Coordinates of C-alpha atoms in Angstrom, one line a residue:
Chain A
X1 CA -0.2 -0.1 -0.5
X2 CA 1.6 3.8 -0.7
X3 CA 1.4 5.8 2.4
X4 CA 1.2 9.7 1.7
X5 CA 3.3 11.4 -1.1
X6 CA 4.6 14.4 -0.1
X7 CA 6.9 16.4 -2.7
X8 CA 9.4 17.9 -3.0
X9 CA 11.1 16.0 0.2
X10 CA 12.9 19.2 0.1
X11 CA 12.8 22.9 -1.0
X12 CA 15.6 25.3 -0.6
X13 CA 15.1 29.0 -1.9
X14 CA 15.2 32.7 -1.1
X15 CA 13.2 34.7 0.7
X16 CA 10.3 36.9 -1.5
X17 CA 9.9 33.1 -3.5
X18 CA 6.5 31.3 -3.6
X19 CA 6.8 28.4 -2.2
X20 CA 4.2 24.7 -3.5
X21 CA 4.5 22.4 -2.1
X22 CA 2.3 18.7 -2.8
X23 CA 1.2 15.9 -1.1
X24 CA -1.1 12.8 -2.0
X25 CA -3.4 11.1 0.2
X26 CA -4.1 7.6 1.1
X27 CA -6.3 6.2 -1.9
X28 CA -9.9 5.8 0.1
X29 CA -8.5 8.8 3.2
X30 CA -11.7 11.3 3.2
X31 CA -10.1 13.6 5.7
X32 CA -6.5 15.7 5.0
X33 CA -4.2 17.7 7.3
X34 CA -1.2 20.4 6.8
X35 CA 1.3 20.5 9.5
X36 CA 4.1 23.0 10.2
X37 CA 6.9 21.0 12.5
X38 CA 9.5 22.9 13.9
X39 CA 11.9 23.0 17.3
X40 CA 10.7 25.4 18.3
X41 CA 6.6 25.3 17.5
X42 CA 6.8 22.0 17.7
X43 CA 3.6 20.2 15.6
X44 CA 0.9 22.7 14.3
X45 CA -1.7 21.4 13.0
X46 CA -1.9 24.2 9.7
X47 CA -5.3 22.9 7.9
X48 CA -7.5 19.9 7.2
X49 CA -9.7 19.1 4.6
X50 CA -12.9 16.8 4.8
X51 CA -13.9 15.7 1.2
X52 CA -11.6 17.7 0.1
X53 CA -13.7 20.7 1.9
X54 CA -11.3 23.1 4.2
X55 CA -13.4 22.3 7.6
X56 CA -10.4 24.2 9.6
X57 CA -8.2 26.7 9.0
X58 CA -7.5 28.9 11.9
X59 CA -3.7 27.5 12.3
X60 CA -2.8 29.3 9.5
X61 CA -0.2 31.4 10.3
X62 CA -0.8 34.4 8.3
X63 CA -3.2 35.0 4.3
X64 CA 0.8 34.1 2.0
X65 CA 0.4 30.6 3.1
X66 CA -3.2 29.3 1.4
X67 CA -4.1 25.7 0.9
X68 CA -6.1 23.1 -1.5
X69 CA -7.4 20.2 -2.5
X70 CA -9.2 20.4 -5.4
X71 CA -9.6 16.2 -5.2
X72 CA -9.9 13.0 -3.5
X73 CA -6.2 12.7 -4.6
X74 CA -4.4 15.2 -4.6
X75 CA -3.5 19.0 -1.9
X76 CA -1.7 22.1 -2.1
X77 CA 0.4 24.2 0.4
X78 CA 1.5 27.4 -0.6
X79 CA 3.8 30.2 0.8
X80 CA 3.5 34.1 -1.4
X81 CA 6.1 35.8 -0.3
X82 CA 8.1 33.0 1.0
X83 CA 10.1 34.3 4.4
X84 CA 13.0 33.0 6.6
X85 CA 11.2 32.4 9.2
X86 CA 8.5 29.6 7.4
X87 CA 11.3 27.5 8.0
X88 CA 10.5 24.1 8.6
X89 CA 9.0 20.7 7.7
X90 CA 6.1 20.4 6.6
X91 CA 3.8 17.5 7.5
X92 CA 0.5 16.0 5.0
X93 CA -1.7 13.3 6.6
X94 CA -4.5 11.8 6.1
X95 CA -7.2 9.7 7.9
X96 CA -10.6 7.6 6.9
X97 CA -13.2 7.9 9.3
X98 CA -12.8 10.4 12.2
X99 CA -11.4 8.5 15.2
X100 CA -9.3 6.4 13.3
X101 CA -5.3 7.6 12.7
X102 CA -3.8 9.6 11.0
X103 CA -1.2 8.2 8.1
X104 CA 1.6 11.4 8.0
X105 CA 4.0 11.9 4.7
X106 CA 7.8 12.0 5.1
X107 CA 7.4 15.3 4.9
X108 CA 8.8 18.3 3.5
X109 CA 12.3 20.0 4.6
X110 CA 11.7 24.5 3.7
X111 CA 14.4 26.4 3.9
X112 CA 14.3 30.1 2.8
X113 CA 17.2 31.5 3.1
Chain B
X1 CA -10.4 22.8 25.6
X2 CA -8.8 19.6 24.3
X3 CA -5.0 19.3 26.0
X4 CA -2.1 16.8 26.4
X5 CA 0.4 16.9 28.7
X6 CA 3.9 14.6 28.0
X7 CA 6.4 14.2 30.4
X8 CA 9.7 16.2 29.5
X9 CA 12.5 15.2 27.8
X10 CA 15.1 14.3 26.5
X11 CA 14.9 11.1 28.2
X12 CA 17.9 8.7 27.6
X13 CA 18.2 5.7 29.1
X14 CA 20.3 2.1 29.1
X15 CA 19.9 -0.6 26.8
X16 CA 17.1 -2.7 28.5
X17 CA 15.8 -0.2 30.8
X18 CA 11.9 -0.6 31.6
X19 CA 10.9 2.4 30.0
X20 CA 7.7 5.0 30.4
X21 CA 6.6 8.6 29.1
X22 CA 3.7 9.9 31.2
X23 CA 0.9 11.2 29.2
X24 CA -1.6 13.1 30.7
X25 CA -5.4 14.8 28.6
X26 CA -7.7 16.9 29.4
X27 CA -11.2 16.2 26.8
X28 CA -14.6 16.6 26.8
X29 CA -15.9 13.5 26.1
X30 CA -15.3 10.0 24.7
X31 CA -11.5 10.8 22.6
X32 CA -9.3 8.6 22.0
X33 CA -5.6 8.1 22.4
X34 CA -3.1 7.1 20.5
X35 CA 1.6 7.0 21.1
X36 CA 3.4 8.9 17.2
X37 CA 6.7 7.6 16.7
X38 CA 9.3 9.8 15.0
X39 CA 12.5 8.6 13.5
X40 CA 15.1 11.1 12.6
X41 CA 14.2 12.9 8.8
X42 CA 10.7 10.7 8.9
X43 CA 6.9 12.0 9.4
X44 CA 4.8 9.8 12.5
X45 CA 3.9 6.8 12.9
X46 CA 1.2 5.2 14.7
X47 CA 3.2 3.1 17.1
X48 CA -0.7 2.4 19.5
X49 CA -3.7 3.3 19.8
X50 CA -6.5 2.8 22.3
X51 CA -10.6 4.0 21.6
X52 CA -12.5 3.6 25.0
X53 CA -11.3 3.6 29.0
X54 CA -9.5 0.3 30.1
X55 CA -8.3 -0.7 26.9
X56 CA -4.4 -1.6 26.2
X57 CA -3.2 -0.7 22.9
X58 CA 0.2 -2.0 21.9
X59 CA 3.2 -2.9 19.3
X60 CA 6.2 -3.5 19.2
X61 CA 6.7 -4.5 22.8
X62 CA 5.3 -0.5 23.6
X63 CA 1.9 -0.6 25.0
X64 CA 0.0 1.9 27.0
X65 CA -3.9 1.3 29.2
X66 CA -5.8 4.2 28.5
X67 CA -7.4 4.5 32.2
X68 CA -10.1 7.6 32.2
X69 CA -10.1 7.6 36.0
X70 CA -6.7 9.7 35.7
X71 CA -6.8 10.9 32.7
X72 CA -3.6 9.1 31.4
X73 CA -1.9 6.9 29.2
X74 CA 1.8 6.2 30.0
X75 CA 3.8 5.1 27.1
X76 CA 5.5 1.3 29.1
X77 CA 7.9 -0.6 27.3
X78 CA 9.9 -3.0 29.2
X79 CA 13.6 -3.3 27.8
X80 CA 14.5 -0.5 25.7
X81 CA 16.9 -1.5 22.7
X82 CA 18.7 1.6 21.0
X83 CA 16.7 1.3 17.7
X84 CA 13.9 3.1 19.7
X85 CA 15.9 6.5 19.5
X86 CA 13.2 9.2 18.7
X87 CA 10.9 11.1 19.6
X88 CA 7.5 10.1 20.9
X89 CA 4.4 11.9 21.0
X90 CA 0.9 11.4 22.7
X91 CA -1.9 12.7 21.4
X92 CA -5.8 12.3 20.8
X93 CA -8.7 12.9 18.5
X94 CA -12.6 12.7 19.1
X95 CA -13.9 14.1 22.0
X96 CA -17.3 15.9 21.0
X97 CA -16.8 15.0 17.6
X98 CA -13.6 17.0 17.3
X99 CA -11.8 15.8 14.5
X100 CA -7.6 17.3 15.3
X101 CA -5.4 15.2 16.4
X102 CA -4.5 17.6 19.3
X103 CA -0.6 16.6 20.0
X104 CA 1.4 16.7 23.2
X105 CA 4.8 18.1 23.1
X106 CA 7.1 15.3 22.1
X107 CA 9.5 13.2 24.2
X108 CA 12.6 13.1 22.4
X109 CA 14.3 9.5 23.7
X110 CA 17.6 8.1 23.5
X111 CA 18.9 4.7 24.4
X112 CA 22.2 4.0 24.8
X113 CA 23.9 1.1 23.9

């Protein structure tokens, strides 16, 4: 079974550039979550979708961040313009059912110079 | 609101030692409880779960029992190995319909040979 697939695995770019992170959830999973992990703040939920609809985006730090889920098998997290403080590991996770565990991708390590 | 409090890390043990990582939670209703493990450079992986009071989750020699009276879900292992070195996260979901995973801050475990 393929797990949650994220791309790219690593991204290094200069501040001000647009960054797009991609996620393919596990087939059949109807919920998708975007997290950010840093040493200082730990694991933070940014946004999650149910059946492709954004349910809670209260964790999105600023208007520079946006997320979309155009279909059940694909989601993007975009940062425009990027800033050095956005440097972190970004994880995508998916789940089927409310009380079922989330399955995480391997993450995208983002460095903004 | 819902919250999870984990034992402060880091924790350093010798191989074959007994491990306990404490986790307590605050939630309304009847959440499901999880332990996730994160190995270096990887995403979070589900280690074990329990969905109702007095359930015991177990996997790879790790165990945790859902204790409603003490609102706890402590992680234990009788004899740790060097390969158990990782960061461990306690989490809950499903409390009063909440779909988000609420994570503890994580506990870094290092096992020395």
